[in-house]
PDB file of C-alpha atoms in Angstrom:
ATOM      1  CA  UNK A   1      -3.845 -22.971  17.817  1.00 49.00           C
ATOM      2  CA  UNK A   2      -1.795 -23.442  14.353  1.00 50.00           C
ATOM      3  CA  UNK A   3      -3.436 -25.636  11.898  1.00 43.00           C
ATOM      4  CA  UNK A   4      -0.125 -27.288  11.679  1.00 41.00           C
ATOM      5  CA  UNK A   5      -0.016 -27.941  15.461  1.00 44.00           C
ATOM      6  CA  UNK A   6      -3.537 -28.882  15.162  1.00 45.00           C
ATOM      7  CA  UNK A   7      -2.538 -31.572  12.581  1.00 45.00           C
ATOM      8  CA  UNK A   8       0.431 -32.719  14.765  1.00 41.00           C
ATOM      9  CA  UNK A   9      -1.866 -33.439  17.706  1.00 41.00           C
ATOM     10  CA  UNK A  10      -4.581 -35.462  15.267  1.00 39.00           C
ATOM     11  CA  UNK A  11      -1.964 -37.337  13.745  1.00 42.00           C
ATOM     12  CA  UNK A  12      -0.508 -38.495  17.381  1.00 41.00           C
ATOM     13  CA  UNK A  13      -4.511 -39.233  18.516  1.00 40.00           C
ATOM     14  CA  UNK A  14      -4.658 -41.560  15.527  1.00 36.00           C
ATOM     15  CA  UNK A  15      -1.100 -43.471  15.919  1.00 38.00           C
ATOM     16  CA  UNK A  16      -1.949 -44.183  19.941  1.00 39.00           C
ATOM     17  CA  UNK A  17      -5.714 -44.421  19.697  1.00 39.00           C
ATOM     18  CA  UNK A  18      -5.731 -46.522  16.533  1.00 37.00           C
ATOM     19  CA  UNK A  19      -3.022 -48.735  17.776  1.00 36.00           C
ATOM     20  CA  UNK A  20      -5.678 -50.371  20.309  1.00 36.00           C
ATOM     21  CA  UNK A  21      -7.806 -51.917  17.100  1.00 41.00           C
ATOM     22  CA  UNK A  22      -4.596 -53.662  16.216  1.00 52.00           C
ATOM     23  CA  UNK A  23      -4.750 -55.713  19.516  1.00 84.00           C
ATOM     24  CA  UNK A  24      -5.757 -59.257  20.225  1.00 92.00           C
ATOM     25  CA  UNK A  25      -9.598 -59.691  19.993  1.00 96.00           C
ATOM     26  CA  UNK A  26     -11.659 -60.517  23.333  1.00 97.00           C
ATOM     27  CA  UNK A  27     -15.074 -62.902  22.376  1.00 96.00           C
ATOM     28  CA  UNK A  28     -17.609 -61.448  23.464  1.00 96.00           C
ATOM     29  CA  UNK A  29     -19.857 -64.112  21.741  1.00 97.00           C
ATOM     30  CA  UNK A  30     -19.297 -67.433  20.528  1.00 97.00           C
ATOM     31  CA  UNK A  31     -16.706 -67.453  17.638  1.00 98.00           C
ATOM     32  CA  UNK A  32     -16.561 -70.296  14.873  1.00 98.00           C
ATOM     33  CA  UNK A  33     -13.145 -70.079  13.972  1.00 98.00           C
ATOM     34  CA  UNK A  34     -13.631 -73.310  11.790  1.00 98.00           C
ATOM     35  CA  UNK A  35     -16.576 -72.559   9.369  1.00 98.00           C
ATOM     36  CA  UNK A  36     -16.887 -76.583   8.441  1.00 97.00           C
ATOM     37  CA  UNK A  37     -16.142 -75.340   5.038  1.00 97.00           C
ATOM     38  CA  UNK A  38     -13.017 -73.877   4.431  1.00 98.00           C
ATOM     39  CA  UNK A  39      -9.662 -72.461   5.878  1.00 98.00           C
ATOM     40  CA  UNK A  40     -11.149 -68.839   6.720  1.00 98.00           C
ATOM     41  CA  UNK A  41      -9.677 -67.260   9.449  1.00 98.00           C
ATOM     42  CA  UNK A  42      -6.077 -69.042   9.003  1.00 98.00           C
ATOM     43  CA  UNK A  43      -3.228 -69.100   6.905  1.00 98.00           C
ATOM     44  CA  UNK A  44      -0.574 -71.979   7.054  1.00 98.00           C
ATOM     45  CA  UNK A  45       3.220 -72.347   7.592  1.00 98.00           C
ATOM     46  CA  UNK A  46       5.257 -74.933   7.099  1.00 98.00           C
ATOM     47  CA  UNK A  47       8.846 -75.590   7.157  1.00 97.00           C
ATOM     48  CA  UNK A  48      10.860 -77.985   5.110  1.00 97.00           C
ATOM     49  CA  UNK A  49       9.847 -80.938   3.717  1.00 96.00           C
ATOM     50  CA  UNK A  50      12.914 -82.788   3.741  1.00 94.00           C
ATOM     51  CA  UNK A  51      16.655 -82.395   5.284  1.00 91.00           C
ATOM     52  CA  UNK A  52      18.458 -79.635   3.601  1.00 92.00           C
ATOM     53  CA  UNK A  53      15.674 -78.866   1.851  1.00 96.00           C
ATOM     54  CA  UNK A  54      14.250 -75.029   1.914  1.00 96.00           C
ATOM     55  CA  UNK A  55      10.761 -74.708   4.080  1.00 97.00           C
ATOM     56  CA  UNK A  56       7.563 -74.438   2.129  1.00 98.00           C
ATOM     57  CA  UNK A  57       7.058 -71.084   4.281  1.00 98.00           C
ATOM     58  CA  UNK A  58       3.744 -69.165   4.293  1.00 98.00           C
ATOM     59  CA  UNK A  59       0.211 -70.251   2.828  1.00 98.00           C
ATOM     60  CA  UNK A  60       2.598 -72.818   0.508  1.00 98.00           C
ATOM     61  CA  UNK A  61       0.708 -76.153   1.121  1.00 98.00           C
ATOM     62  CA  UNK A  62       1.721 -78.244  -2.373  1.00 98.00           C
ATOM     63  CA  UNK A  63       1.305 -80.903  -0.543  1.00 97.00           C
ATOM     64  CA  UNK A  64      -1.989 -80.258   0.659  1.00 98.00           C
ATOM     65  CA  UNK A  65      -1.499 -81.074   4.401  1.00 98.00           C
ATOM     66  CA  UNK A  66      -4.648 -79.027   5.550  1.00 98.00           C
ATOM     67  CA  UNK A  67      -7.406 -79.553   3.828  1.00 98.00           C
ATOM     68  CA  UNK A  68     -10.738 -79.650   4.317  1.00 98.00           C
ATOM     69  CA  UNK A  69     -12.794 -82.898   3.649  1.00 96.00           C
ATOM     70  CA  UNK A  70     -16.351 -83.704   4.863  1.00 96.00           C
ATOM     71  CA  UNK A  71     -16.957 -80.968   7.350  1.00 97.00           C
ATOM     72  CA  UNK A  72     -13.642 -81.530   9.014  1.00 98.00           C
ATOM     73  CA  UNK A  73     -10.177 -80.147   9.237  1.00 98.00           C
ATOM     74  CA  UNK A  74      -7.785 -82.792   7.604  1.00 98.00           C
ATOM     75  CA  UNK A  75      -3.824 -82.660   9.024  1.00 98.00           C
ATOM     76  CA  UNK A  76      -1.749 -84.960   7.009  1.00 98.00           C
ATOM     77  CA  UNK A  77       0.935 -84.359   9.338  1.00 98.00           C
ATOM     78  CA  UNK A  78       3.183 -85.398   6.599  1.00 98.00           C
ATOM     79  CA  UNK A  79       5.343 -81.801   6.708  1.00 98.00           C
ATOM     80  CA  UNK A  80       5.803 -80.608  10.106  1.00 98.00           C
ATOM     81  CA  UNK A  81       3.710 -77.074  10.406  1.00 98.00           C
ATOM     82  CA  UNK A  82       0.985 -74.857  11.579  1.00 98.00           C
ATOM     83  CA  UNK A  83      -2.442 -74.198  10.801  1.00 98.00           C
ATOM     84  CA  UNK A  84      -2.585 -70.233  12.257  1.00 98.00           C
ATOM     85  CA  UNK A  85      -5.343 -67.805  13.478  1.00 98.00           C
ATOM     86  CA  UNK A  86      -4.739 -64.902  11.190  1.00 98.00           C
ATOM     87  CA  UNK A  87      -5.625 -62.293  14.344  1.00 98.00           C
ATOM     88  CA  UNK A  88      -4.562 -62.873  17.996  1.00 98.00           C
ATOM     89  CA  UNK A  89      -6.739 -63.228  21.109  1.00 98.00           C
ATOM     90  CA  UNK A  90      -6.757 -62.858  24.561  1.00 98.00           C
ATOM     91  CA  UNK A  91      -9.272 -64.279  27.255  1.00 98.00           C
ATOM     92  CA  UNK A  92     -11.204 -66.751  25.504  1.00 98.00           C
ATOM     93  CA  UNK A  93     -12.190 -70.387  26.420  1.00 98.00           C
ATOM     94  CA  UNK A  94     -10.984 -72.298  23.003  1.00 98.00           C
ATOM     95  CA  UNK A  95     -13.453 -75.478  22.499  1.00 98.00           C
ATOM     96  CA  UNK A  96     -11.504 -78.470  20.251  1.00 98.00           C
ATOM     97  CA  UNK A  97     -13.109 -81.433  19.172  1.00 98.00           C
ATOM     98  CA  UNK A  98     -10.187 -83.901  17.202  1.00 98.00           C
ATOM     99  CA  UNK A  99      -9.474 -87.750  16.601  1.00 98.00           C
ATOM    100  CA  UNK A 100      -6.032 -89.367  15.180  1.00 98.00           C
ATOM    101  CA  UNK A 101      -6.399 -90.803  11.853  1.00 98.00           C
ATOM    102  CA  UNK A 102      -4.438 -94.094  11.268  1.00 97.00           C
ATOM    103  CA  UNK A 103      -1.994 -92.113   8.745  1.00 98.00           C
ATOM    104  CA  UNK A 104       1.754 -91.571  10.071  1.00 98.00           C
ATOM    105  CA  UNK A 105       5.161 -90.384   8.433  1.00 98.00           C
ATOM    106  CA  UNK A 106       8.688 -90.514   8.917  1.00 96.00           C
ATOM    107  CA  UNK A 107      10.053 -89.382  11.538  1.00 96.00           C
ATOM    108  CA  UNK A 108       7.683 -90.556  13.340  1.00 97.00           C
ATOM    109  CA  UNK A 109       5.813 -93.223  11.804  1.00 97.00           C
ATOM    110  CA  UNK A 110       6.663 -95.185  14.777  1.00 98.00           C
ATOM    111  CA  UNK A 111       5.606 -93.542  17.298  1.00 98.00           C
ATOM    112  CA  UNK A 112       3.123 -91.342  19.310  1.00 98.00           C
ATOM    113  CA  UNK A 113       0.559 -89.550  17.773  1.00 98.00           C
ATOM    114  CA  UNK A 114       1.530 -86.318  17.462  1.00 98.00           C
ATOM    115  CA  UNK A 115       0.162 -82.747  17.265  1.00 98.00           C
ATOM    116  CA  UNK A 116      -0.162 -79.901  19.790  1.00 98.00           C
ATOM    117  CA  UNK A 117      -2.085 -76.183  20.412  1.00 99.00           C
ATOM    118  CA  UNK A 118       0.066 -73.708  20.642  1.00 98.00           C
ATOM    119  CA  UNK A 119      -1.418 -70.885  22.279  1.00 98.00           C
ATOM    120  CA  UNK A 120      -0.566 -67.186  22.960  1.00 98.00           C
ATOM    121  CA  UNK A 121       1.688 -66.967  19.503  1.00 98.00           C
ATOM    122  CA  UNK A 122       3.977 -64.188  19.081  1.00 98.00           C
ATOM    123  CA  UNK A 123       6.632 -62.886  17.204  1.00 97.00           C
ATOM    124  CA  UNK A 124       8.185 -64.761  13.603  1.00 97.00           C
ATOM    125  CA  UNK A 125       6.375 -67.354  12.113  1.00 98.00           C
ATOM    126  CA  UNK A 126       9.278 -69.961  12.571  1.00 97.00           C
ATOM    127  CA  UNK A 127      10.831 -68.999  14.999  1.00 97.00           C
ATOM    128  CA  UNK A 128      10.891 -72.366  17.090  1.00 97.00           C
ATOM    129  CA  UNK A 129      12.798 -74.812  15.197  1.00 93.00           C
ATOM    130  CA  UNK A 130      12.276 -73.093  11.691  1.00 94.00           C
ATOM    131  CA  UNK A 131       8.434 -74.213  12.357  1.00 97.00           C
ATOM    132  CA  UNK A 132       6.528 -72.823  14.948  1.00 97.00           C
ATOM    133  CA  UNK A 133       6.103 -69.479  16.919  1.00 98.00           C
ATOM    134  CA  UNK A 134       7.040 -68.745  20.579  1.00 98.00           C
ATOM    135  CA  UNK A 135       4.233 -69.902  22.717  1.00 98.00           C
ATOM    136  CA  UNK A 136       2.688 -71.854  25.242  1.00 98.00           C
ATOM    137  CA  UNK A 137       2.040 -75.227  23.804  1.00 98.00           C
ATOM    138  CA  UNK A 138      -0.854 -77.676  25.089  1.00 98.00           C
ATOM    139  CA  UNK A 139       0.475 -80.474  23.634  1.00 98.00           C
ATOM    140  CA  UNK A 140      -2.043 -83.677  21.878  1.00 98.00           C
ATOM    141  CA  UNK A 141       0.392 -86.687  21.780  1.00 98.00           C
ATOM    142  CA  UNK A 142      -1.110 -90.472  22.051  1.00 98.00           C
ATOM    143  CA  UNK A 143      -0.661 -90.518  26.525  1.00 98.00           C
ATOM    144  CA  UNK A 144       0.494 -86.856  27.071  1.00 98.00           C
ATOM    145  CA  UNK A 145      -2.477 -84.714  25.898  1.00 98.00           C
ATOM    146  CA  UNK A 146      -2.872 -81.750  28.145  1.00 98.00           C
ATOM    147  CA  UNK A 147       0.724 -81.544  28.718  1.00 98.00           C
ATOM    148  CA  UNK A 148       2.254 -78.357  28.805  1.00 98.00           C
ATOM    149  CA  UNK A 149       5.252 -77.284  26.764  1.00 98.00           C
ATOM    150  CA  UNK A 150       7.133 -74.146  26.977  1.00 98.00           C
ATOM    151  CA  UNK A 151       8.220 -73.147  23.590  1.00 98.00           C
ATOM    152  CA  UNK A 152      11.259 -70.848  22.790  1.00 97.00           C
ATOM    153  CA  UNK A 153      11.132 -68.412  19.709  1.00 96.00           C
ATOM    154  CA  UNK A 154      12.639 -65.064  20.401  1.00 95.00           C
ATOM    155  CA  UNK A 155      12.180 -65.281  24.096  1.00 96.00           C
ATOM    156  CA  UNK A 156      11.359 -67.749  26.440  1.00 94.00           C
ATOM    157  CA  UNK A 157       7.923 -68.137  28.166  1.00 98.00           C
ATOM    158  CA  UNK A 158       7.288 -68.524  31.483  1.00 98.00           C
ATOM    159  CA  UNK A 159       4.664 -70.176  33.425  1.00 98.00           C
ATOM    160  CA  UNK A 160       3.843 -71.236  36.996  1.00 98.00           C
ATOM    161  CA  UNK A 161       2.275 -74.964  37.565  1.00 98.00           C
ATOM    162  CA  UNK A 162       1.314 -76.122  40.991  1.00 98.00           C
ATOM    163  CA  UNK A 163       3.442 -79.799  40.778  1.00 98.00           C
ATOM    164  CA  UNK A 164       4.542 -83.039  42.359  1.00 98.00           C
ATOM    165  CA  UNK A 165       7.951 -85.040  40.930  1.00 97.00           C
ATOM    166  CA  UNK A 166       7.579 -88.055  40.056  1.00 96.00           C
ATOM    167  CA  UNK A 167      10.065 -91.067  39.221  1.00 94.00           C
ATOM    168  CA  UNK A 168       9.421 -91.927  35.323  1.00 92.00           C
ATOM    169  CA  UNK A 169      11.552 -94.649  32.996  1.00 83.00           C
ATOM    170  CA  UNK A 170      11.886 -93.172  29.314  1.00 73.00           C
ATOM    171  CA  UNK A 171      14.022 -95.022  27.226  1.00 70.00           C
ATOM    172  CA  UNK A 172      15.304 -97.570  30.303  1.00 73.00           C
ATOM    173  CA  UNK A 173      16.383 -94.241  31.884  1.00 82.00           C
ATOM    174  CA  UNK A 174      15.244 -93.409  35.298  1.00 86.00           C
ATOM    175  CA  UNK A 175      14.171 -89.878  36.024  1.00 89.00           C
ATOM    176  CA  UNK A 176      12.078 -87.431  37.669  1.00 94.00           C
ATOM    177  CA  UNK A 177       9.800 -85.183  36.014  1.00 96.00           C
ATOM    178  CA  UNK A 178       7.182 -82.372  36.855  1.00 98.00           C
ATOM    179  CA  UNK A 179       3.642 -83.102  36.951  1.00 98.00           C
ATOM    180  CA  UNK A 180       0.766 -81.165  37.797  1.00 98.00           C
ATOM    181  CA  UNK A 181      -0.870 -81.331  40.871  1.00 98.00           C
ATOM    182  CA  UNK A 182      -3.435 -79.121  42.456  1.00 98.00           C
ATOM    183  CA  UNK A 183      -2.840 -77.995  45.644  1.00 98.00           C
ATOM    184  CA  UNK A 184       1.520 -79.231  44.661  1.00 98.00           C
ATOM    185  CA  UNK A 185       4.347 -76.943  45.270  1.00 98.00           C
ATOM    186  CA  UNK A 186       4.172 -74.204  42.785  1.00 98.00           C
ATOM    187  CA  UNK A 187       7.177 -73.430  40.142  1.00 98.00           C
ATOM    188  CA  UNK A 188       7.806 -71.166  37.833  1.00 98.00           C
ATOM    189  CA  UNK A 189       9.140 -73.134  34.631  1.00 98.00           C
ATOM    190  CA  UNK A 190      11.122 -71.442  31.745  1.00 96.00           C
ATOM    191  CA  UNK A 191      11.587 -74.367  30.032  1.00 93.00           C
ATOM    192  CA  UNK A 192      10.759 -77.840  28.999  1.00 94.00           C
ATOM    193  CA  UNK A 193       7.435 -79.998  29.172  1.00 97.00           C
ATOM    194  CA  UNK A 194       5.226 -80.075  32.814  1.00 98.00           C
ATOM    195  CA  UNK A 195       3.317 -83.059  32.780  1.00 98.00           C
ATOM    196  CA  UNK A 196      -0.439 -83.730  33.082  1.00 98.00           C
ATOM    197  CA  UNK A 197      -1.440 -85.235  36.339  1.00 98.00           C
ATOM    198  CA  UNK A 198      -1.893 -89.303  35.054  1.00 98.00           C
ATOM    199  CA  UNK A 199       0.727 -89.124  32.687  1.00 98.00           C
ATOM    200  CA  UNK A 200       1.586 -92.967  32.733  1.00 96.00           C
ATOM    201  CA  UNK A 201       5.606 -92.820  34.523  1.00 95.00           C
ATOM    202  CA  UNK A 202       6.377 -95.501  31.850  1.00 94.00           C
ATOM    203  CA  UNK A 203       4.827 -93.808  28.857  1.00 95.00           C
ATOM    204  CA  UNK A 204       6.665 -94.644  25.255  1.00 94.00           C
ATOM    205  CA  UNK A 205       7.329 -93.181  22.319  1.00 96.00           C
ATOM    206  CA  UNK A 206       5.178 -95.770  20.229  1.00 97.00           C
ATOM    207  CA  UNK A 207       2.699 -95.606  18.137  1.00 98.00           C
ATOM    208  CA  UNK A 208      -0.748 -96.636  20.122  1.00 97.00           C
ATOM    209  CA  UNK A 209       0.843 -95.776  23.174  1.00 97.00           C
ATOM    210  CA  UNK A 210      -2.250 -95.892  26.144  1.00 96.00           C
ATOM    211  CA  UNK A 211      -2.012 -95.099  29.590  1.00 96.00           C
ATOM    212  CA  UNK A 212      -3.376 -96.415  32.650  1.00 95.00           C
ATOM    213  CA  UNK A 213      -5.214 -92.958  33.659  1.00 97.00           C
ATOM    214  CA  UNK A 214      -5.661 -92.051  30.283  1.00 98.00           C
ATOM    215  CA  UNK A 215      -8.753 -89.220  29.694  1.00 98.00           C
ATOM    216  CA  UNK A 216      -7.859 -89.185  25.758  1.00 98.00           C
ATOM    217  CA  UNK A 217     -10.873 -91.543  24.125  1.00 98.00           C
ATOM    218  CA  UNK A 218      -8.442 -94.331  21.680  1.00 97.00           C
ATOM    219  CA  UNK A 219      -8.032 -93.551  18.238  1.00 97.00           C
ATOM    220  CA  UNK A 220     -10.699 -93.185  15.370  1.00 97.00           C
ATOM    221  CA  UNK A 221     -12.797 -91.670  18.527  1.00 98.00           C
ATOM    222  CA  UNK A 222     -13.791 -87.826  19.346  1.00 98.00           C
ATOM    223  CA  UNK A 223     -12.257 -86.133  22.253  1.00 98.00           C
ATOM    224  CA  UNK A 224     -12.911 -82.535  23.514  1.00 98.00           C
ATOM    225  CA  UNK A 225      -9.776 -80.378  24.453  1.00 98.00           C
ATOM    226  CA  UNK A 226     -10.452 -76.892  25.657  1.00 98.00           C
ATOM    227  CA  UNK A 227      -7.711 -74.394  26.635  1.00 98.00           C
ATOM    228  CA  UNK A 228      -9.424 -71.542  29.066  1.00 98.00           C
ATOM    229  CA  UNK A 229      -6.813 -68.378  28.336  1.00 98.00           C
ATOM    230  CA  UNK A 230      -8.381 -66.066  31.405  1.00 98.00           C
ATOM    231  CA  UNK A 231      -5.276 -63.343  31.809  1.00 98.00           C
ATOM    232  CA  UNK A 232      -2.282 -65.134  32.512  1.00 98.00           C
ATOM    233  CA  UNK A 233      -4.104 -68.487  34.001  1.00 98.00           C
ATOM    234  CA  UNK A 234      -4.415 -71.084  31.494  1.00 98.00           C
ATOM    235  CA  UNK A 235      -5.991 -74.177  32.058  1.00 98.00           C
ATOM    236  CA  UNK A 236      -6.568 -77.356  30.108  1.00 98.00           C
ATOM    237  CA  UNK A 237      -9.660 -79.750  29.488  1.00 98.00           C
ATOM    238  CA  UNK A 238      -9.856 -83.016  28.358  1.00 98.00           C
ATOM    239  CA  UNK A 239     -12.926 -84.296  27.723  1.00 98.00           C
ATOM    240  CA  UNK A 240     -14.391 -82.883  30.972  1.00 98.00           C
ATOM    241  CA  UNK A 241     -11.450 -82.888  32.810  1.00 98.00           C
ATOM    242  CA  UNK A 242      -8.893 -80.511  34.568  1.00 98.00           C
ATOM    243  CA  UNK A 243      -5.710 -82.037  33.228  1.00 98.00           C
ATOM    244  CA  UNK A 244      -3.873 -79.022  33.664  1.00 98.00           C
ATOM    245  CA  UNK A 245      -3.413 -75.944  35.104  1.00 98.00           C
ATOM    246  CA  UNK A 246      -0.630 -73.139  35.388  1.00 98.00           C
ATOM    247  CA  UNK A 247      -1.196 -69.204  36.141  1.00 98.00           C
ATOM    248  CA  UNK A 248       1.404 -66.481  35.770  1.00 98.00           C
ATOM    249  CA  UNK A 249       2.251 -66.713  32.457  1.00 98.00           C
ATOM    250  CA  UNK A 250       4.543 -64.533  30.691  1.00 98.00           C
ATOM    251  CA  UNK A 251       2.171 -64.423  27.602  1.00 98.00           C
ATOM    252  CA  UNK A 252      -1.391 -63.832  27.557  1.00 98.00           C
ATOM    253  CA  UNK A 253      -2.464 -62.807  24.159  1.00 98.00           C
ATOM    254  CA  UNK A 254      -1.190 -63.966  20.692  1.00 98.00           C
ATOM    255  CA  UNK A 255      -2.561 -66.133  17.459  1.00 98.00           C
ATOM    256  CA  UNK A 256      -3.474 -69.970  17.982  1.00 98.00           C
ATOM    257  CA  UNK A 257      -1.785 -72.494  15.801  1.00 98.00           C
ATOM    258  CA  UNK A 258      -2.446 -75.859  15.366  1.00 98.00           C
ATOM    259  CA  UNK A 259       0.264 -78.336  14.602  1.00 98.00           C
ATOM    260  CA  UNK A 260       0.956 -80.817  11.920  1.00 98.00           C
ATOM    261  CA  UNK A 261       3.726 -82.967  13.536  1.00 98.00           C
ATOM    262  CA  UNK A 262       4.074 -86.789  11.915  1.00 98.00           C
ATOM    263  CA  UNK A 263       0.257 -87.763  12.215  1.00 98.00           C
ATOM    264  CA  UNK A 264      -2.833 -87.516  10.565  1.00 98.00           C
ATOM    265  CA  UNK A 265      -5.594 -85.825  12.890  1.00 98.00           C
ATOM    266  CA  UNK A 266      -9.223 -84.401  12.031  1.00 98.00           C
ATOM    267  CA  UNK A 267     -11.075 -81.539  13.535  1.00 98.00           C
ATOM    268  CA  UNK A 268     -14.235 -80.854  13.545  1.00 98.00           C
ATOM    269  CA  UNK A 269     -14.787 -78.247  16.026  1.00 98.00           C
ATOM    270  CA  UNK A 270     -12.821 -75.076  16.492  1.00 98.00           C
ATOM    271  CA  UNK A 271     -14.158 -72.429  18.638  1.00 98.00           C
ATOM    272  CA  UNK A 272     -14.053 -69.360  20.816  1.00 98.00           C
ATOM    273  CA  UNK A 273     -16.541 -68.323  23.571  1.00 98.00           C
ATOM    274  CA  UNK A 274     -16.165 -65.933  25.947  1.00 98.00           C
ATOM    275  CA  UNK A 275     -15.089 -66.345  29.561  1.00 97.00           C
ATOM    276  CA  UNK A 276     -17.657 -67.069  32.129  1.00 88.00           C
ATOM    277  CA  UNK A 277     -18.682 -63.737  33.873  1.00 80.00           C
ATOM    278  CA  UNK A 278     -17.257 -64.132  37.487  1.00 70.00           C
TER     279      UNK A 278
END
């Protein structure tokens, strides 16, 4: 064979052989993602601080929204952004632990604590809203944590939940909206927000909001939230229990970001362990 042919054929080995160590990473053992000492293993994004003004954009915190105080993960929530895995993952069983702090900001200093997971990340930091990524959001808001949220960057994820409808009253309006159910009718959504199972049907937008069904412990108090990412199942936790659940997804690998979105919140645990063995 030609040495140059020779070279062509190493040169093609590397660029499709070497392109598998740029994939997401499996666990196979427990990953601290959160070292209780510092930022490692993220980088931040956040948009703009104010109307018209330009977004703060990549690892630009002036403002010091994540920081690290006392072991924990501080989120101001003061400047809507993320708090992002700097590698992507796939099949992992992500283990949260988080309580709302007292502190919130306009536009929301009114209402619901608010902050979310966004799982399975692809594509432009930004790309959703000028803030976040395209992904498949388990949403932490004061009555809807565990919800699932379907958001659009580039494309538009996809996911199938197993639901009921049920007759709700936002804002004096009367509607119906999607809620999970085990065992419901399944649906592929492409859109919008599918509803964990006790969602209260009269939930508010105000700040304190609590539920009748509640899981989510009240403020100042620790809850668990784990999102098990087993191919394209996902399903959520909250503080022991299924609250969630949709399969089929249209993503099932991508970076994990964690949302600053009008509320002070605290972490303290943030980890990856691998799947059970079935």
């Amino acid at each position: 064979m030609h040495a140059f042919s020779r070279r062509i054929i190493v040169s093609c080995a590397v660029v499709l052989f070497g392109a598998s160590f740029t994939g997401a990473d499996t666990p196979t053992r427990p990953i601290k993602l959160f070292n209780g000492k510092d930022l490692t293993n993220f980088y931040t994004y956040l948009g703009a601080p104010g109307k018209g003004e330009k977004p703060y954009g990549k690892n630009n915190d002036p403002e010091k929204v994540f920081t690290v105080e006392n072991g924990m993960i501080r989120v101001s929530g003061k400047v809507f952004g993320g708090l992002i895995t700097e590698k992507e993952y796939e099949n992992y069983r992500l283990i949260v632990e988080f309580k709302w702090g007292e502190k919130t900001w306009p536009p929301r200093e009114k209402a619901a604590r608010d902050s979310g997971i966004l799982l399975h990340c692809v594509g432009a930091d930004g790309a959703a809203g000028g803030v976040w990524m395209e992904s498949v959001e388990c949403q932490m808001i004061e009555g809807g944590t565990g919800d699932f949220i379907l958001v659009k960057g580039k494309n538009t994820p996809s996911l199938t939940v197993e639901f009921v409808e049920r007759d709700t009253k936002v804002r004096d309006t009367a509607r119906k909206e999607p809620y999970y159910k085990s065992g419901g009718t399944p649906k592929n959504f492409t859109g919008g927000r599918i509803n964990w199972y006790g969602r209260d049907p009269l939930w508010r937008d105000v700040k304190g909001f609590r539920g009748k069904q509640d899981v989510e412990r009240p403020v100042g108090e620790w809850n668990t939230l784990e999102c098990v990412c087993d191919g394209r199942a996902i399903t959520n936790i909250l503080n022991g229990k299924v609250v969630n659940r949709g399969t089929d997804c249209s993503l099932t690998r991508g970076k994990i970001l964690f949302q600053s979105e009008g509320a002070e919140v605290f972490f303290r645990r943030i980890e990856l362990r691998p799947l059970a063995k079935k």
